[in-house]
PDB file of C-alpha atoms in Angstrom:
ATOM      1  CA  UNK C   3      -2.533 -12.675   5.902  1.00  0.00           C
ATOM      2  CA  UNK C   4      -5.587 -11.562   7.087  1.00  0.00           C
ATOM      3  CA  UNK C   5      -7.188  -8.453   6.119  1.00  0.00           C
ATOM      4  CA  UNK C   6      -7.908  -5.752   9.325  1.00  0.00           C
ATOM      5  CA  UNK C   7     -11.492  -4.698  10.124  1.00  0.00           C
ATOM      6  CA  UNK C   8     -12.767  -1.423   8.717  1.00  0.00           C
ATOM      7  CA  UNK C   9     -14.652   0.290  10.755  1.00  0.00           C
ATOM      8  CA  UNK C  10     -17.360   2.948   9.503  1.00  0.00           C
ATOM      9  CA  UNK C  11     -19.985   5.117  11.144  1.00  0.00           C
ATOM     10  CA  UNK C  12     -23.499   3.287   9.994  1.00  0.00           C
ATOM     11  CA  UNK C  13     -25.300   7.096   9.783  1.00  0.00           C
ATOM     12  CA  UNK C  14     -22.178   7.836   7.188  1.00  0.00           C
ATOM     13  CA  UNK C  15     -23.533   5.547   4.415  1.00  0.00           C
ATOM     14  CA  UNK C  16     -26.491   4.020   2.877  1.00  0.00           C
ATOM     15  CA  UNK C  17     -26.915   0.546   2.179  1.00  0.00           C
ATOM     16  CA  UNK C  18     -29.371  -0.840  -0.508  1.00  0.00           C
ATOM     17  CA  UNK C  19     -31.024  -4.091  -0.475  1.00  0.00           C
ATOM     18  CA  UNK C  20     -28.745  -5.419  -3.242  1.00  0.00           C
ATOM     19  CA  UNK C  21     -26.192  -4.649  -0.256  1.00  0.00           C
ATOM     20  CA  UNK C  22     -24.315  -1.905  -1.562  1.00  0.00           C
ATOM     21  CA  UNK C  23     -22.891   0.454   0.727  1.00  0.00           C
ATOM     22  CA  UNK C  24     -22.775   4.160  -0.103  1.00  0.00           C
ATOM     23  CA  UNK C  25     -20.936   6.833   1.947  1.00  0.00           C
ATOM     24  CA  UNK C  26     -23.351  10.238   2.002  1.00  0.00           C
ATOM     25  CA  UNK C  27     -20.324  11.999   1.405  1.00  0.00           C
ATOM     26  CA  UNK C  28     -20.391  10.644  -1.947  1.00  0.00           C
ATOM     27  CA  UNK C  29     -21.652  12.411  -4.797  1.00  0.00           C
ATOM     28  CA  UNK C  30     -23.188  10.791  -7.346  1.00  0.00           C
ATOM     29  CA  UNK C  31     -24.519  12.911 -10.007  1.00  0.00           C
ATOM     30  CA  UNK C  32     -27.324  11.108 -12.571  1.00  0.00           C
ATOM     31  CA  UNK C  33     -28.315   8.588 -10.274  1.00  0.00           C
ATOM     32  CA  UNK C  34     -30.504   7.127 -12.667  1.00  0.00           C
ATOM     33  CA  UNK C  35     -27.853   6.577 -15.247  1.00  0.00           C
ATOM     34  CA  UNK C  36     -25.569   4.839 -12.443  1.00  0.00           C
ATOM     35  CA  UNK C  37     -25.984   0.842 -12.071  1.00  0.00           C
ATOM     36  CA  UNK C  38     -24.687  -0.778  -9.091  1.00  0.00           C
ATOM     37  CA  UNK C  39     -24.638  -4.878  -9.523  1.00  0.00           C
ATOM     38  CA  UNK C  40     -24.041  -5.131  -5.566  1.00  0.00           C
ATOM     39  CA  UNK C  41     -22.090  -5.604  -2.842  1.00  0.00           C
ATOM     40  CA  UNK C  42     -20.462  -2.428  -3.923  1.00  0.00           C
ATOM     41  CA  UNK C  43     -18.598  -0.059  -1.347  1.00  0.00           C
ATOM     42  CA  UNK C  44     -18.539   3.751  -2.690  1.00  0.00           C
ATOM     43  CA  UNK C  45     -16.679   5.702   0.135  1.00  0.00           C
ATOM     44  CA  UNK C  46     -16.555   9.376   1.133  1.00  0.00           C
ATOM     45  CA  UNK C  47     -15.795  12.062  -1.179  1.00  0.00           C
ATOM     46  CA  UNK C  48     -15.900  10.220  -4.587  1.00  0.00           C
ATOM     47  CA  UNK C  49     -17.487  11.265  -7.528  1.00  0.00           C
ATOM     48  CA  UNK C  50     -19.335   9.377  -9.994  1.00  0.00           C
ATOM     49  CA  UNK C  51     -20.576  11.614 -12.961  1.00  0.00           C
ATOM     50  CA  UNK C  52     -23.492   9.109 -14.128  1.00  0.00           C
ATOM     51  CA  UNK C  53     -25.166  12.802 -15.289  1.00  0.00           C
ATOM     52  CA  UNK C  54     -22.503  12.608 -18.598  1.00  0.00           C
ATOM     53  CA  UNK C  55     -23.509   8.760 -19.674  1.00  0.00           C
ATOM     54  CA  UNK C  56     -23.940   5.217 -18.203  1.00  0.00           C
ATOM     55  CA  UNK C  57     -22.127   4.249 -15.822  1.00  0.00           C
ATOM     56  CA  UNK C  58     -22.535   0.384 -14.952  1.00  0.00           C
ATOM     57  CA  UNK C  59     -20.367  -1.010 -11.543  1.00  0.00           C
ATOM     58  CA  UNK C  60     -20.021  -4.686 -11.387  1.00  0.00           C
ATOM     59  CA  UNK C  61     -20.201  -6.780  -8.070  1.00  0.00           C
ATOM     60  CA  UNK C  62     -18.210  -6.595  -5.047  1.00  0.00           C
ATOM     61  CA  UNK C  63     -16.398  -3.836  -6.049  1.00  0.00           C
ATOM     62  CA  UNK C  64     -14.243  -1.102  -3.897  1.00  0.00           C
ATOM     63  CA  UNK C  65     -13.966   2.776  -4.849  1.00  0.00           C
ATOM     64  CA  UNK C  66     -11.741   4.303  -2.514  1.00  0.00           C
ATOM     65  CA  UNK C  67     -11.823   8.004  -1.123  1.00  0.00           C
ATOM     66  CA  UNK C  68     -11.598  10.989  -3.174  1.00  0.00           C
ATOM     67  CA  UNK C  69     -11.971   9.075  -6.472  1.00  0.00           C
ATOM     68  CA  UNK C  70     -13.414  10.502  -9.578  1.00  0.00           C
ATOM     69  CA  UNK C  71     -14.995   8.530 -12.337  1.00  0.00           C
ATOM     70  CA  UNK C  72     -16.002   9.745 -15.242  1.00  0.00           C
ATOM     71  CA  UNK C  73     -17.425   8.553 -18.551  1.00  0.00           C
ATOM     72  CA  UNK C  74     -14.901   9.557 -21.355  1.00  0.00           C
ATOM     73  CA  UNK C  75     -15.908  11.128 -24.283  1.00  0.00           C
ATOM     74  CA  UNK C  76     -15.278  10.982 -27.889  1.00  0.00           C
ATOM     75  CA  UNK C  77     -14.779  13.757 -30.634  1.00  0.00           C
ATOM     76  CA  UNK C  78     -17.113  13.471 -33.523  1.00  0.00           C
ATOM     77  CA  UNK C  79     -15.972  13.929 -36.976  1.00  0.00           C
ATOM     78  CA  UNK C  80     -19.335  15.977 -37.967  1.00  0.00           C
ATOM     79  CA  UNK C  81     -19.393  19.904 -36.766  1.00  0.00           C
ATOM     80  CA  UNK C  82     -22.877  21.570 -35.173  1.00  0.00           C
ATOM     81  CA  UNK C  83     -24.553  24.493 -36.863  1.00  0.00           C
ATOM     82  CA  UNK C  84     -22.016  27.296 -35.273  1.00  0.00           C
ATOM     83  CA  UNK C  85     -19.213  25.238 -36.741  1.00  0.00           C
ATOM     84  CA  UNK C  86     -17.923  23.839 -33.352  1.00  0.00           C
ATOM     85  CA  UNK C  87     -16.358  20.392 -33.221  1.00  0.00           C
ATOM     86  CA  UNK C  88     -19.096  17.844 -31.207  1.00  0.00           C
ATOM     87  CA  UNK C  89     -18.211  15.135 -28.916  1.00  0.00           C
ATOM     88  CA  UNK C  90     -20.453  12.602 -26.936  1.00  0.00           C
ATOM     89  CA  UNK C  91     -19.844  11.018 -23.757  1.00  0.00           C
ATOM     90  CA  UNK C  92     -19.733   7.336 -24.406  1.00  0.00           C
ATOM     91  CA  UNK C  93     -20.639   4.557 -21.301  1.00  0.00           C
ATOM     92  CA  UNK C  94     -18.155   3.303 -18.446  1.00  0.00           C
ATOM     93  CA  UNK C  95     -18.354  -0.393 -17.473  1.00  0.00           C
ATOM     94  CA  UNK C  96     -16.607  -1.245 -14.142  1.00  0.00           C
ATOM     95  CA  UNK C  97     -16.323  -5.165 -14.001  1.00  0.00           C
ATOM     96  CA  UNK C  98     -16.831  -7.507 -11.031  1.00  0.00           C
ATOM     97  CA  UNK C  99     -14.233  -7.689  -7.945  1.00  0.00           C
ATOM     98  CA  UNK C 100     -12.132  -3.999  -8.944  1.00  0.00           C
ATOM     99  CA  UNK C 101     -10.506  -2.320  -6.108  1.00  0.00           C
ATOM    100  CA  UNK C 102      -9.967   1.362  -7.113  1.00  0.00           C
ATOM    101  CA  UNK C 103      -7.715   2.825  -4.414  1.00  0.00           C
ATOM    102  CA  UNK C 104      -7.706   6.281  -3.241  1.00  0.00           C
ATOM    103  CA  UNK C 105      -7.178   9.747  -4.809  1.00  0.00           C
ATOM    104  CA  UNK C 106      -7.777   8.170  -8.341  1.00  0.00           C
ATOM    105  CA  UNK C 107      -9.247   9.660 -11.620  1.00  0.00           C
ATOM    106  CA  UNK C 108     -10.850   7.440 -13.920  1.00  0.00           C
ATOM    107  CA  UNK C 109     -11.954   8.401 -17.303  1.00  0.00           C
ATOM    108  CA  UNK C 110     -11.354   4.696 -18.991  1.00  0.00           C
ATOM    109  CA  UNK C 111     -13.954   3.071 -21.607  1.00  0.00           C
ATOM    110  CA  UNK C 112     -14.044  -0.057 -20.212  1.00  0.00           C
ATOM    111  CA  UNK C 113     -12.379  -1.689 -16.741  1.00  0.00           C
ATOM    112  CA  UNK C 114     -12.371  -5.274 -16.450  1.00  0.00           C
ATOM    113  CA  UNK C 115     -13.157  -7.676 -13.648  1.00  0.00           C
ATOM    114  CA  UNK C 116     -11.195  -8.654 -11.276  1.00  0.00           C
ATOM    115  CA  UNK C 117      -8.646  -5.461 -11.860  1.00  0.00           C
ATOM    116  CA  UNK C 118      -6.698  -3.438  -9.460  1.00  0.00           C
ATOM    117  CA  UNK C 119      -5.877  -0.045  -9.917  1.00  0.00           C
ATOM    118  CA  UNK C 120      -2.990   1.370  -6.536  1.00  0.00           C
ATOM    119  CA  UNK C 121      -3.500   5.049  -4.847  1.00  0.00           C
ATOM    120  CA  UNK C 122      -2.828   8.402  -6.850  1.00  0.00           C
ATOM    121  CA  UNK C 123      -3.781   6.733 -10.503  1.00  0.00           C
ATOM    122  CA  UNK C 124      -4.997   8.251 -13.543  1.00  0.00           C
ATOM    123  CA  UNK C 125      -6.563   6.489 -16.272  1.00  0.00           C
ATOM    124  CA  UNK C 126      -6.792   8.389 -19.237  1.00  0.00           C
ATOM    125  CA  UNK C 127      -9.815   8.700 -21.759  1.00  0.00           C
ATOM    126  CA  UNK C 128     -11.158   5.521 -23.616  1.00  0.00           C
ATOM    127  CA  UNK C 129      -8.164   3.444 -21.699  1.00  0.00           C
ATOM    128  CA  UNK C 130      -9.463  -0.427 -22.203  1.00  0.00           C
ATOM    129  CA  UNK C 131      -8.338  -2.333 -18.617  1.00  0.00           C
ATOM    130  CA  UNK C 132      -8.872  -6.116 -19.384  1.00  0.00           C
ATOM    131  CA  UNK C 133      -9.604  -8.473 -16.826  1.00  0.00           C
ATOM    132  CA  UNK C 134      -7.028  -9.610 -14.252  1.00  0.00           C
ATOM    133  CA  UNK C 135      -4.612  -6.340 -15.277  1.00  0.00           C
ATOM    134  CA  UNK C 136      -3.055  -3.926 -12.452  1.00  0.00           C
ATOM    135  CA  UNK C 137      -2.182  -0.439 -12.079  1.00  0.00           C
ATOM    136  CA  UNK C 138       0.416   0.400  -9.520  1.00  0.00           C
ATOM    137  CA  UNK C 139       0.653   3.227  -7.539  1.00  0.00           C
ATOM    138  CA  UNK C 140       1.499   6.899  -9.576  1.00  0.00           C
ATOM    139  CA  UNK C 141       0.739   5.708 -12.600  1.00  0.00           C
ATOM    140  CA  UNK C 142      -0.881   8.079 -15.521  1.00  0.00           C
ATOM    141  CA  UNK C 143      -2.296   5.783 -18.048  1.00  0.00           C
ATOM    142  CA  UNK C 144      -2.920   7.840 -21.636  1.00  0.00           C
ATOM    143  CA  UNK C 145      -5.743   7.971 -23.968  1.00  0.00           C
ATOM    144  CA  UNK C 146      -6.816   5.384 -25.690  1.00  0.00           C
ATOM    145  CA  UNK C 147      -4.272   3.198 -23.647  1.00  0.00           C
ATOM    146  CA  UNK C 148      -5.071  -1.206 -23.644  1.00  0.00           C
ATOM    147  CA  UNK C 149      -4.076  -2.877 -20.673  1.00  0.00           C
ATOM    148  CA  UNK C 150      -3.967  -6.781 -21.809  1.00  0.00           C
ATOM    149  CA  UNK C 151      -5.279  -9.264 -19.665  1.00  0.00           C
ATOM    150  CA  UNK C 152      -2.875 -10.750 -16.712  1.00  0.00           C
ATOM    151  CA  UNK C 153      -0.553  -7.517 -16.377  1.00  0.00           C
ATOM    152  CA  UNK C 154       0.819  -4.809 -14.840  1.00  0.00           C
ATOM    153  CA  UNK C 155       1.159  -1.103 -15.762  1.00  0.00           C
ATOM    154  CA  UNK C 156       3.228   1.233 -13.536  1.00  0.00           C
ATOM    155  CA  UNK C 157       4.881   5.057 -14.224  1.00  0.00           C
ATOM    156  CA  UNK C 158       4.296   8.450 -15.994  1.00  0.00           C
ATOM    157  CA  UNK C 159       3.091   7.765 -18.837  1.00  0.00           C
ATOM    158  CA  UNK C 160       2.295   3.752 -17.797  1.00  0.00           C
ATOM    159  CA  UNK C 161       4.169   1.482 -19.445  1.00  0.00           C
ATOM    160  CA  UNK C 162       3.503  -2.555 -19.004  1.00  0.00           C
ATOM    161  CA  UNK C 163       6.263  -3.712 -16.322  1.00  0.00           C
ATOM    162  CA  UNK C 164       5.463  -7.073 -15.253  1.00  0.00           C
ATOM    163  CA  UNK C 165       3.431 -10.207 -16.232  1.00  0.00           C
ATOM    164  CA  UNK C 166       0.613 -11.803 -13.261  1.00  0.00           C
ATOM    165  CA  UNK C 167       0.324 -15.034 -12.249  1.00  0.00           C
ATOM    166  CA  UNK C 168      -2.657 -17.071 -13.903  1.00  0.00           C
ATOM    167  CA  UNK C 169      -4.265 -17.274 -10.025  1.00  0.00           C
ATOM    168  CA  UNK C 170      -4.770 -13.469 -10.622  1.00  0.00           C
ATOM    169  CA  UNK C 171      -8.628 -13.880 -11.156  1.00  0.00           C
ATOM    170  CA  UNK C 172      -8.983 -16.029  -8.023  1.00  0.00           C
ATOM    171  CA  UNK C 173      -6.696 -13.182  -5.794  1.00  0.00           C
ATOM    172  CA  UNK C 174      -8.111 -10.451  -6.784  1.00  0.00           C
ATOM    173  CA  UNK C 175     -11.572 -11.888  -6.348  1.00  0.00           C
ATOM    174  CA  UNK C 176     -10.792 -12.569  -2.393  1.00  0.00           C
ATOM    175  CA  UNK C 177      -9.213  -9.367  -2.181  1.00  0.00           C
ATOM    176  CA  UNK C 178     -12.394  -7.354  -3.040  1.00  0.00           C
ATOM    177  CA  UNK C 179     -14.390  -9.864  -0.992  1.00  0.00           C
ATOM    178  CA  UNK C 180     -12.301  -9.228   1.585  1.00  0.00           C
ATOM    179  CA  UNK C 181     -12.954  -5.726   1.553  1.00  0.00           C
ATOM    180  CA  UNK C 182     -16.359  -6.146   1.601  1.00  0.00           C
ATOM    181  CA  UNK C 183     -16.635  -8.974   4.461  1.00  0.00           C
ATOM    182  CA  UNK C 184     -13.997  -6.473   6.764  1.00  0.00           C
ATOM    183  CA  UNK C 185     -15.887  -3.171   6.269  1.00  0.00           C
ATOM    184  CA  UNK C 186     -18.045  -3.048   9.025  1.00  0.00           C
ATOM    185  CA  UNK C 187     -21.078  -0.491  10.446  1.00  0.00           C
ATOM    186  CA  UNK C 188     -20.326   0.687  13.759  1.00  0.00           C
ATOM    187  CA  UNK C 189     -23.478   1.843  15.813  1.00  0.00           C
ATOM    188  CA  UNK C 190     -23.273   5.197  17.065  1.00  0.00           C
ATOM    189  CA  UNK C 191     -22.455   5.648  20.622  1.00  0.00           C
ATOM    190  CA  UNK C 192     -25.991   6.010  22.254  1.00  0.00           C
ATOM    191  CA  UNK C 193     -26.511   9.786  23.385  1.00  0.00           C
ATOM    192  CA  UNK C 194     -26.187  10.191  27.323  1.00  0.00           C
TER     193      UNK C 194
END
């Protein structure tokens, strides 16, 4: 089945010449710390906190509306002068071909390519998503949670629920093409 054209107001994003396409509604905070491999559709309202550590974003990759990703961070075992417990923010990698639906929160160590993670999802600190996983829609991953390769999480907490097909790689890498070939700059009407 064919995937419907997306149509988007060209003044409403950015595009780069590596052909990423940013919404302005976006905020991403520590631009410099953010990578974007390409091809990579960022739409309105997310937030990428790049100001807490690295955050690298393979190729061809989707993050839906009102998504939040954030670097996760670690406790240290050491305490500062005061006596307070430390922690550090450790790096986010985001592999190739992941579509990251809407209304998501993402505060995983490591995401796979060619992953899929449904609508209303949270994905808990350090969470390890190997390639070719999915997360349904609803689910809460927790800390430290690993998501082998070629399955599927769903529920509160997430729980593995079904096994994918070995053709998950190939599916999921037309599915984020898709989404890239079908999202589409509208001109703006001309003024009259």
């Amino acid at each position: 089945m064919e995937m419907q054209d997306k149509f988007y107001n060209k003044a409403d994003y950015i595009e780069t010449a590596s052909g990423n396409k940013i919404s302005r509604k976006s905020v991403l905070c520590g631009s410099g710390n953010t990578r974007l491999q390409g091809k990579t559709i960022i739409q309105s309202e997310c937030v990428i906190r790049g100001d807490l550590a690295n955050v690298e974003i393979g190729r061809q990759c989707l993050i839906s509306e009102r998504t939040v990703i954030r670097p996760p961070y670690k406790l240290l075992p050491k305490k500062d002068d005061e006596g307070q417990v430390t922690f550090a923010f450790i790096p986010l990698k985001i592999g190739d071909s992941v579509v990251i639906e809407e209304d998501c929160i993402i505060n995983a160590a490591s995401i796979g390519s060619f992953t899929h993670i449904g609508k209303n999802c949270v994905i808990g600190r350090r969470c390890i998503l190997k390639d070719c996983s999915k997360i349904a829609d609803n689910t809460v991953l927790a800390p430290d949670t690993v998501v082998p390769p070629f399955s599927e999480f769903s529920g509160n907490p997430g729980r593995m629920t079904a096994e994918l097909p070995e053709c998950t790689k190939e599916l999921h890498k037309d599915l984020a093409r898709s989404h890239y070939l079908h999202f589409i700059a509208r001109a703006p009407a001309p003024a009259p």
